[in-house]
Coordinates of C-alpha atoms in Angstrom, one line a residue:
X1 CA -16.5 29.8 7.6
X2 CA -14.5 33.2 9.1
X3 CA -15.1 32.4 12.3
X4 CA -13.7 28.9 11.3
X5 CA -10.8 29.8 10.0
X6 CA -10.1 32.2 12.9
X7 CA -10.6 30.0 15.4
X8 CA -7.7 27.3 14.3
X9 CA -5.5 31.2 13.5
X10 CA -6.3 32.2 17.4
X11 CA -4.3 28.7 18.4
X12 CA -1.0 28.6 16.0
X13 CA -0.7 32.3 17.3
X14 CA -1.4 31.9 20.7
X15 CA 1.7 27.7 20.0
X16 CA 3.3 30.6 18.9
X17 CA 3.1 33.6 20.7
X18 CA 4.0 30.5 24.1
X19 CA 6.7 29.1 22.6
X20 CA 9.1 31.9 22.4
X21 CA 7.9 33.1 25.6
X22 CA 9.6 30.2 27.1
X23 CA 12.2 28.9 24.9
X24 CA 13.6 33.3 26.3
X25 CA 12.3 32.3 29.7
X26 CA 14.6 29.4 29.1
X27 CA 17.5 30.9 27.4
X28 CA 17.7 33.4 30.2
X29 CA 16.8 31.3 33.7
X30 CA 19.7 29.6 35.2
X31 CA 19.1 26.7 36.5
X32 CA 18.4 25.1 39.7
X33 CA 21.6 24.3 40.3
X34 CA 23.0 26.5 38.9
X35 CA 22.0 28.9 41.5
X36 CA 26.1 31.3 42.8
X37 CA 27.7 30.0 40.0
X38 CA 30.3 32.6 38.1
X39 CA 28.8 34.4 35.2
X40 CA 32.0 33.4 33.8
X41 CA 30.3 29.7 33.9
X42 CA 26.7 30.9 33.1
X43 CA 27.9 32.6 29.9
X44 CA 29.2 30.0 28.8
X45 CA 26.2 27.7 29.3
X46 CA 24.6 29.8 27.6
X47 CA 26.6 29.8 24.4
X48 CA 27.2 26.2 24.5
X49 CA 24.2 24.1 26.1
X50 CA 21.2 26.0 25.4
X51 CA 21.5 28.7 21.8
X52 CA 22.2 25.8 20.0
X53 CA 19.5 23.8 21.5
X54 CA 16.8 26.6 20.9
X55 CA 18.7 26.5 17.0
X56 CA 18.3 22.4 16.8
X57 CA 15.3 23.1 17.9
X58 CA 13.7 25.2 14.6
X59 CA 15.5 23.0 12.3
X60 CA 14.4 19.6 13.4
X61 CA 11.2 20.3 13.5
X62 CA 10.8 21.7 10.6
X63 CA 12.9 19.0 8.8
X64 CA 10.5 16.4 10.8
X65 CA 7.1 18.4 9.5
X66 CA 8.6 18.5 5.9
X67 CA 8.8 15.2 6.1
X68 CA 5.6 14.1 7.4
X69 CA 4.4 16.7 4.8
X70 CA 6.0 14.5 1.5
X71 CA 4.9 12.0 2.8
X72 CA 1.1 12.6 3.4
X73 CA 1.4 14.0 -0.2
X74 CA 2.3 10.9 -1.7
X75 CA 0.4 8.8 0.1
X76 CA -2.2 10.9 -0.8
X77 CA -3.1 10.2 3.8
X78 CA -3.5 12.8 6.3
X79 CA -2.0 9.9 9.3
X80 CA 1.0 9.3 7.7
X81 CA 4.5 10.5 8.7
X82 CA 8.5 9.3 9.0
X83 CA 7.3 6.4 11.3
X84 CA 4.6 4.8 9.6
X85 CA 6.6 3.3 6.5
X86 CA 8.8 1.5 10.1
X87 CA 11.6 4.7 8.6
X88 CA 12.0 5.5 13.0
X89 CA 11.3 2.2 13.6
X90 CA 14.3 0.5 11.6
X91 CA 16.8 3.8 12.4
X92 CA 16.4 2.4 16.1
X93 CA 17.1 -0.5 15.5
X94 CA 21.0 -0.4 13.7
X95 CA 22.1 2.3 15.4
X96 CA 20.9 -0.3 18.8
X97 CA 22.8 -3.0 16.7
X98 CA 25.9 -0.3 15.9
X99 CA 26.7 0.2 19.8
X100 CA 26.7 -3.5 20.3
X101 CA 28.8 -4.1 17.4
X102 CA 30.9 -1.1 16.7
X103 CA 30.4 1.9 20.1
X104 CA 28.6 4.9 19.5
X105 CA 30.9 6.5 17.7
X106 CA 28.3 10.0 15.8
X107 CA 29.6 9.5 12.2
X108 CA 29.2 6.2 12.5
X109 CA 25.5 6.1 14.3
X110 CA 24.7 7.9 11.7
X111 CA 25.3 5.3 9.3
X112 CA 23.9 3.3 10.5
X113 CA 20.9 4.8 11.5
X114 CA 20.1 6.5 7.7
X115 CA 21.4 2.8 6.2
X116 CA 18.5 1.2 9.1
X117 CA 15.6 3.8 8.1
X118 CA 16.5 3.1 4.1
X119 CA 16.4 -0.7 4.7
X120 CA 13.2 -0.6 6.5
X121 CA 12.4 2.1 3.6
X122 CA 13.2 -0.5 0.9
X123 CA 11.6 -3.0 2.8
X124 CA 8.0 -1.8 2.9
X125 CA 8.4 -0.5 -1.1
X126 CA 9.2 -4.2 -1.5
X127 CA 5.9 -6.3 0.0
X128 CA 3.5 -4.0 -1.3
X129 CA 4.9 -4.5 -4.4
X130 CA 5.4 -3.7 -7.9
X131 CA 3.4 -0.6 -8.4
X132 CA 2.2 0.0 -5.6
X133 CA -0.3 2.7 -3.8
X134 CA -0.4 4.5 -0.9
X135 CA -3.3 1.8 1.7
X136 CA -0.5 -0.8 0.4
X137 CA 2.1 0.8 1.1
X138 CA 0.8 1.7 4.3
X139 CA -0.1 -1.8 5.1
X140 CA 3.5 -3.0 4.5
X141 CA 4.4 -0.5 7.0
X142 CA 2.7 -0.6 9.2
X143 CA 3.9 -4.8 9.1
X144 CA 7.6 -3.9 8.7
X145 CA 6.4 -1.6 12.2
X146 CA 6.1 -4.5 13.2
X147 CA 8.8 -6.3 13.2
X148 CA 11.5 -4.6 14.1
X149 CA 9.6 -4.3 17.2
X150 CA 9.9 -8.0 17.5
X151 CA 13.6 -7.9 17.0
X152 CA 14.3 -4.6 18.5
X153 CA 12.5 -6.2 22.3
X154 CA 13.8 -8.9 21.4
X155 CA 17.6 -7.3 21.5
X156 CA 17.1 -5.4 24.2
X157 CA 15.7 -8.0 26.4
X158 CA 19.3 -10.3 26.4
X159 CA 21.3 -6.9 26.7
X160 CA 19.6 -4.3 28.7
X161 CA 22.3 -3.2 30.2
X162 CA 24.6 -1.9 27.6
X163 CA 20.5 -0.4 25.6
X164 CA 20.0 1.6 28.4
X165 CA 21.5 4.6 26.1
X166 CA 19.8 3.3 23.5
X167 CA 16.3 4.3 24.6
X168 CA 17.5 6.9 26.7
X169 CA 18.5 8.0 22.8
X170 CA 15.1 7.2 21.3
X171 CA 13.4 9.5 24.1
X172 CA 14.3 12.3 21.8
X173 CA 16.6 14.3 24.1
X174 CA 18.1 18.1 22.3
X175 CA 20.4 18.5 25.0
X176 CA 22.7 19.7 23.9
X177 CA 26.7 20.0 25.0
X178 CA 28.0 21.8 22.6
X179 CA 27.7 23.0 17.9
X180 CA 29.4 19.5 17.1
X181 CA 25.6 18.4 16.5
X182 CA 23.8 21.9 15.2
X183 CA 26.7 22.1 12.9
X184 CA 27.0 18.7 10.9
X185 CA 22.5 19.1 11.1
X186 CA 22.1 21.9 9.5
X187 CA 24.8 21.4 6.7
X188 CA 23.0 18.7 6.1
X189 CA 19.5 20.4 6.1
X190 CA 20.9 23.3 3.6
X191 CA 21.1 19.9 0.5
X192 CA 18.3 18.6 1.5
X193 CA 15.4 21.1 2.3
X194 CA 16.6 22.5 -0.9
X195 CA 16.5 19.0 -2.7
X196 CA 12.7 18.8 -1.1
X197 CA 12.3 22.6 -2.4
X198 CA 12.5 21.2 -6.0
X199 CA 10.6 18.1 -5.7
X200 CA 7.0 20.3 -4.8
X201 CA 6.0 21.1 -8.5
X202 CA 6.1 16.7 -8.5
X203 CA 4.6 16.1 -5.1
X204 CA 1.4 18.1 -6.7
X205 CA 1.0 15.1 -8.8
X206 CA -0.1 12.9 -6.7
X207 CA -3.1 14.9 -6.0
X208 CA -4.6 12.4 -9.2
X209 CA -4.8 9.2 -9.5
X210 CA -1.7 7.2 -10.2
X211 CA -4.4 6.2 -12.9
X212 CA -4.5 10.0 -14.7
X213 CA -0.8 9.8 -14.4
X214 CA 0.1 6.9 -15.9
X215 CA -2.3 8.8 -19.1
X216 CA -0.6 11.4 -18.9
X217 CA 2.4 9.6 -19.2
X218 CA 4.5 10.7 -15.5
X219 CA 6.8 7.8 -13.8
X220 CA 4.7 7.7 -11.3
X221 CA 6.6 5.0 -8.8
X222 CA 9.9 7.1 -9.3
X223 CA 8.3 10.7 -8.6
X224 CA 7.2 8.9 -5.3
X225 CA 9.9 6.8 -4.1
X226 CA 12.6 10.3 -5.1
X227 CA 10.0 12.4 -2.7
X228 CA 10.0 9.4 0.1
X229 CA 13.5 9.2 -1.1
X230 CA 13.8 12.5 0.4
X231 CA 11.5 12.3 2.7
X232 CA 13.5 9.8 4.9
X233 CA 17.0 10.8 4.8
X234 CA 15.5 14.8 5.7
X235 CA 13.7 12.2 9.1
X236 CA 16.8 10.4 9.5
X237 CA 19.6 13.2 9.8
X238 CA 17.5 14.7 12.8
X239 CA 16.6 10.9 14.4
X240 CA 20.5 10.0 14.5
X241 CA 21.3 13.2 16.1
X242 CA 18.6 13.7 18.6
X243 CA 16.5 10.6 18.6
X244 CA 13.3 9.1 17.5
X245 CA 10.8 12.1 17.7
X246 CA 7.3 11.1 17.7
X247 CA 4.1 12.9 16.5
X248 CA 5.8 16.6 14.3
X249 CA 5.6 14.4 11.1
X250 CA 1.4 14.3 11.6
X251 CA 1.1 17.2 13.9
X252 CA 2.7 20.3 12.0
X253 CA 1.2 19.1 7.9
X254 CA -3.0 18.8 10.4
X255 CA -2.0 21.8 11.4
X256 CA -1.3 23.6 8.1
X257 CA -4.1 21.6 6.6
X258 CA -6.6 23.0 9.6
X259 CA -5.2 26.7 8.7
X260 CA -7.0 26.7 5.7
X261 CA -3.7 27.0 3.5
X262 CA -4.6 24.8 0.1
X263 CA -1.6 25.0 -2.4
X264 CA 0.4 22.9 -1.7
X265 CA 3.8 26.0 -2.4
X266 CA 2.3 27.2 0.0
X267 CA 2.3 24.1 2.6
X268 CA 6.0 23.0 1.7
X269 CA 6.6 26.9 3.1
X270 CA 4.5 27.0 6.2
X271 CA 4.7 22.9 7.0
X272 CA 8.5 23.7 8.2
X273 CA 7.6 26.9 10.8
X274 CA 4.6 25.3 12.3
X275 CA 7.2 22.3 13.0
X276 CA 10.0 24.7 14.9
X277 CA 7.1 25.6 16.8
X278 CA 5.4 22.6 17.7
X279 CA 9.2 21.3 18.9
X280 CA 10.1 24.2 20.3
X281 CA 6.6 24.4 22.4
X282 CA 7.2 21.0 23.4
X283 CA 10.7 21.5 24.0
X284 CA 10.2 24.8 26.5
X285 CA 7.2 23.1 28.2
X286 CA 9.8 20.3 29.0
X287 CA 12.4 21.9 30.5
X288 CA 10.8 24.1 32.1
X289 CA 8.6 20.7 34.5
X290 CA 12.4 19.4 34.8
X291 CA 13.4 22.4 36.3
X292 CA 9.5 22.4 38.5
X293 CA 10.9 18.1 39.2
X294 CA 14.4 19.0 40.6
X295 CA 14.2 18.6 44.2
X296 CA 18.2 17.3 46.3
X297 CA 19.1 15.6 42.6
X298 CA 18.3 17.3 38.5
X299 CA 15.9 15.9 36.8
X300 CA 16.9 15.6 32.3
X301 CA 13.4 15.2 31.0
X302 CA 13.8 14.1 27.1
X303 CA 11.7 16.2 25.1
X304 CA 10.7 13.0 23.6
X305 CA 8.6 12.5 25.8
X306 CA 6.1 15.3 25.3
X307 CA 6.0 15.8 21.8
X308 CA 3.1 12.8 21.9
X309 CA 1.1 14.6 24.1
X310 CA 1.3 18.1 22.7
X311 CA 0.8 16.9 19.5
X312 CA -2.1 14.4 20.4
X313 CA -4.0 17.5 22.3
X314 CA -3.5 19.1 18.8
X315 CA -4.9 17.3 16.4
X316 CA -7.4 16.5 19.2
X317 CA -8.1 20.0 19.5
X318 CA -8.4 20.2 15.3
X319 CA -11.3 17.2 15.1
X320 CA -13.0 19.1 18.0
X321 CA -12.6 22.5 15.2
X322 CA -13.5 20.0 12.5
X323 CA -10.7 21.4 10.6
X324 CA -9.8 16.9 9.5
X325 CA -11.6 15.5 7.2
X326 CA -13.4 12.3 8.4
X327 CA -14.4 10.9 5.4
X328 CA -11.2 9.1 3.5
X329 CA -10.9 9.2 -0.4
X330 CA -13.7 7.2 -2.8
X331 CA -12.5 3.6 -3.2
X332 CA -13.5 1.1 -4.9
X333 CA -16.6 -1.5 -3.6
X334 CA -14.5 -5.3 -3.4
X335 CA -16.2 -7.9 -4.4
X336 CA -17.7 -10.3 -2.5
X337 CA -15.7 -14.1 -2.6
X338 CA -14.5 -16.3 -0.3
X339 CA -10.5 -17.3 -0.4
X340 CA -11.0 -20.5 -0.3
X341 CA -6.9 -21.4 -0.4
X342 CA -6.2 -17.6 1.7
X343 CA -8.0 -19.7 4.3
X344 CA -6.9 -23.6 4.2
X345 CA -3.6 -21.7 5.5
X346 CA -3.9 -19.9 8.1
X347 CA -5.9 -23.6 9.6
X348 CA -2.7 -25.0 8.3
X349 CA -0.9 -22.6 10.0
X350 CA -3.2 -22.5 13.0
X351 CA -2.3 -25.9 13.7
X352 CA 1.0 -25.9 13.6
X353 CA 1.2 -23.4 15.8
X354 CA -0.4 -25.2 18.0
X355 CA 1.1 -28.3 17.8
X356 CA 4.8 -26.4 17.9
X357 CA 2.8 -24.8 21.2
X358 CA 2.3 -28.0 22.9
X359 CA 5.1 -29.9 22.3
X360 CA 7.8 -27.4 22.1
X361 CA 8.1 -27.9 26.3
X362 CA 7.7 -31.5 27.4
X363 CA 10.5 -33.0 26.3
X364 CA 13.1 -31.1 29.1
X365 CA 15.6 -33.1 31.1
X366 CA 14.2 -34.2 34.0
X367 CA 10.7 -34.1 33.3
X368 CA 7.4 -36.0 32.0
X369 CA 5.0 -34.7 29.6
X370 CA 2.4 -35.3 32.3
X371 CA 3.8 -32.8 34.8
X372 CA 4.3 -30.7 31.9
X373 CA 1.4 -30.6 30.1
X374 CA -0.8 -29.6 33.4
X375 CA 1.6 -26.0 33.5
X376 CA 1.0 -25.5 29.5
X377 CA -2.6 -26.0 28.1
X378 CA -3.0 -23.2 30.1
X379 CA -1.2 -21.0 28.0
X380 CA -2.3 -23.0 25.2
X381 CA -5.2 -21.3 25.9
X382 CA -4.8 -17.9 26.8
X383 CA -3.1 -17.3 24.2
X384 CA -5.8 -18.6 21.6
X385 CA -8.2 -16.8 23.8
X386 CA -6.3 -13.2 23.2
X387 CA -5.7 -14.0 20.0
X388 CA -9.9 -14.9 18.9
X389 CA -10.7 -11.2 20.9
X390 CA -7.9 -9.1 19.6
X391 CA -9.8 -10.3 16.4
X392 CA -13.2 -10.3 17.2
X393 CA -12.2 -6.5 17.8
X394 CA -10.7 -4.9 15.1
X395 CA -14.1 -6.5 12.6
X396 CA -15.9 -4.3 15.5
X397 CA -14.1 -1.1 15.0
X398 CA -13.4 -1.7 11.2
X399 CA -17.3 -2.6 10.2
X400 CA -18.2 0.7 12.2
X401 CA -16.3 3.4 11.3
X402 CA -16.3 2.6 7.8
X403 CA -21.4 2.5 8.2
X404 CA -20.5 5.7 7.2
X405 CA -17.6 5.3 4.4
X406 CA -19.2 6.0 1.1
X407 CA -18.3 3.1 -0.7
X408 CA -19.5 0.1 1.9
X409 CA -21.9 -1.7 2.3
X410 CA -25.3 -2.6 -0.1
X411 CA -26.5 0.6 -1.4
X412 CA -22.6 1.9 -2.2
X413 CA -22.5 -1.2 -4.0
X414 CA -25.8 -1.6 -6.7
X415 CA -24.2 2.2 -7.2
X416 CA -22.0 0.9 -8.3
X417 CA -24.0 -2.5 -11.0
X418 CA -26.6 1.6 -11.4
X419 CA -23.4 3.7 -13.1
X420 CA -22.5 0.3 -14.4
X421 CA -25.6 -0.5 -16.2
X422 CA -24.8 2.0 -18.7
X423 CA -21.7 1.7 -20.0
X424 CA -22.3 -2.3 -21.1
X425 CA -25.1 -0.4 -23.2
X426 CA -23.6 2.1 -24.8
X427 CA -20.6 2.0 -26.5
X428 CA -19.3 5.7 -25.6
X429 CA -19.7 4.9 -22.6
X430 CA -15.0 3.9 -22.8
X431 CA -14.6 7.3 -22.4
X432 CA -13.1 8.8 -19.4
X433 CA -15.4 10.2 -16.4
X434 CA -13.6 12.8 -16.2
X435 CA -13.1 13.3 -19.8
X436 CA -17.0 15.0 -19.1
X437 CA -19.7 14.7 -17.2
X438 CA -22.1 13.5 -19.3
X439 CA -21.6 11.6 -22.7
X440 CA -24.9 11.1 -25.4
X441 CA -25.0 7.4 -27.2
X442 CA -25.4 6.2 -30.4
X443 CA -28.3 4.1 -31.6
X444 CA -28.2 0.6 -32.0
X445 CA -29.5 -0.6 -34.4
X446 CA -32.5 -2.6 -33.9
X447 CA -33.7 -0.8 -30.8
X448 CA -37.1 -0.6 -30.0
X449 CA -38.9 2.8 -29.9
X450 CA -36.5 4.2 -33.1
X451 CA -33.2 4.5 -31.7
X452 CA -33.1 7.5 -30.1
X453 CA -30.0 8.7 -28.7
X454 CA -29.9 8.2 -24.7
X455 CA -28.5 10.6 -22.4
X456 CA -25.5 8.7 -20.2
X457 CA -24.9 10.7 -18.0
X458 CA -21.6 9.8 -15.6
X459 CA -21.9 10.0 -11.4
X460 CA -19.9 12.8 -9.7
X461 CA -16.3 12.1 -9.2
X462 CA -16.2 11.8 -5.0
X463 CA -14.8 14.2 -3.2
X464 CA -10.7 13.5 -1.6
X465 CA -9.7 14.9 1.3
X466 CA -6.9 16.8 -0.8
X467 CA -8.8 19.1 -2.8
X468 CA -9.9 16.5 -5.8
X469 CA -11.3 14.4 -6.9
X470 CA -10.7 10.2 -8.1
X471 CA -10.6 11.3 -11.2
X472 CA -8.6 14.0 -13.3
X473 CA -11.5 16.5 -13.3
X474 CA -11.8 19.0 -10.1
X475 CA -13.4 18.1 -6.8
X476 CA -17.0 18.5 -7.4
X477 CA -18.5 20.8 -4.3
X478 CA -15.6 23.1 -4.8
X479 CA -16.1 26.4 -3.3
X480 CA -19.1 24.3 -0.7
X481 CA -16.5 21.7 1.0
X482 CA -13.9 22.8 3.1
X483 CA -11.8 20.4 2.8
X484 CA -12.0 20.9 -1.2

């Protein structure tokens, strides 16, 4: 166990030392084109460009890391981050529309980004419905992400010349030309970070399932919306100033969990530090690569280009060290049903799409349908074939990755049915499994064998990645399982 924990700790310490070393080197080493310039220019360059960039990397990484932890805690998903519910995509689309319609003043760009991010979050929540749970919110966020991405692509194709700066901004650029953005972001985080810390106790409640919280009188929906609102404000405030920085909100909480930090209060403190280190390291590597690639023309690489690479490498390292849980929390086995209505609707939509695709370009003036048809039918067949193959690929991948899920397959359904049989026989089966592990049953009159009481043993609640079972009882494998 000591060796298992020592390796991630050494990895984290090495990343922190490397980030500090690269930052110190970039603060003192002049750019390739600055050789021979006066010392006064170098002093101004360090104070107005390099030092603000250094502090911006620290506070932006801390905010993104904390935002990712808040998303993961309330959604009960270790792979959730601010981009999961379409927050960053909504901010990106809103800022693009702002640049096209009203110009690019900083306060207007920030207001548009905040409005777009909050609108995307509201759309995801509305799609998930009342009393939305983690998986439903994640699926709704995926739908919002896809819809906003499609709109942004269409907008970029129509006004590509005017949106070039948006593409550069969307890559995540930490370059600073003063203390304006740093001061503005610092003031906003001075309000949002204490608010996030005050919500630590509320976030702790989400280690228990929603049904148990409601039975205790907690307002689950209000708590979840409050935490998501603060997390959204944190991520969008950073995005409006430096652009879209991905993987920080995903990698920082996973790194902290890989270090063996279990308490939420400790993770709330450690995750912003991890996010700051990761973004500082990515920015240092970006600046060094820019210096190495610079020739006659300076090369300025956005920091957001390297954060997915660095974050992906870090997550792969944690997976290799087996510090990320491989199995999701237990979910009820769905019943086998044949959705006749959904099938008829899908076939109707498919027929309408085929008809629209066939006849949408067969009415061009000057050309007959016979002349247009030879160039149209290959496109229709290609689209249908590609859709079928992508759907089959998704089914195969989900089937393969779900084989090790304890809640899938005939054995899981059989265990669920067997565990439900004693509940149908004994009136004491109404006692929740979280209240007791075993409950004696009352004798049933007229029962053969003298009516001796039977012992109803409730199966142990399943372990989850958060260290709690699906009921309010502690995880049964605590102390034996690494993630409990």
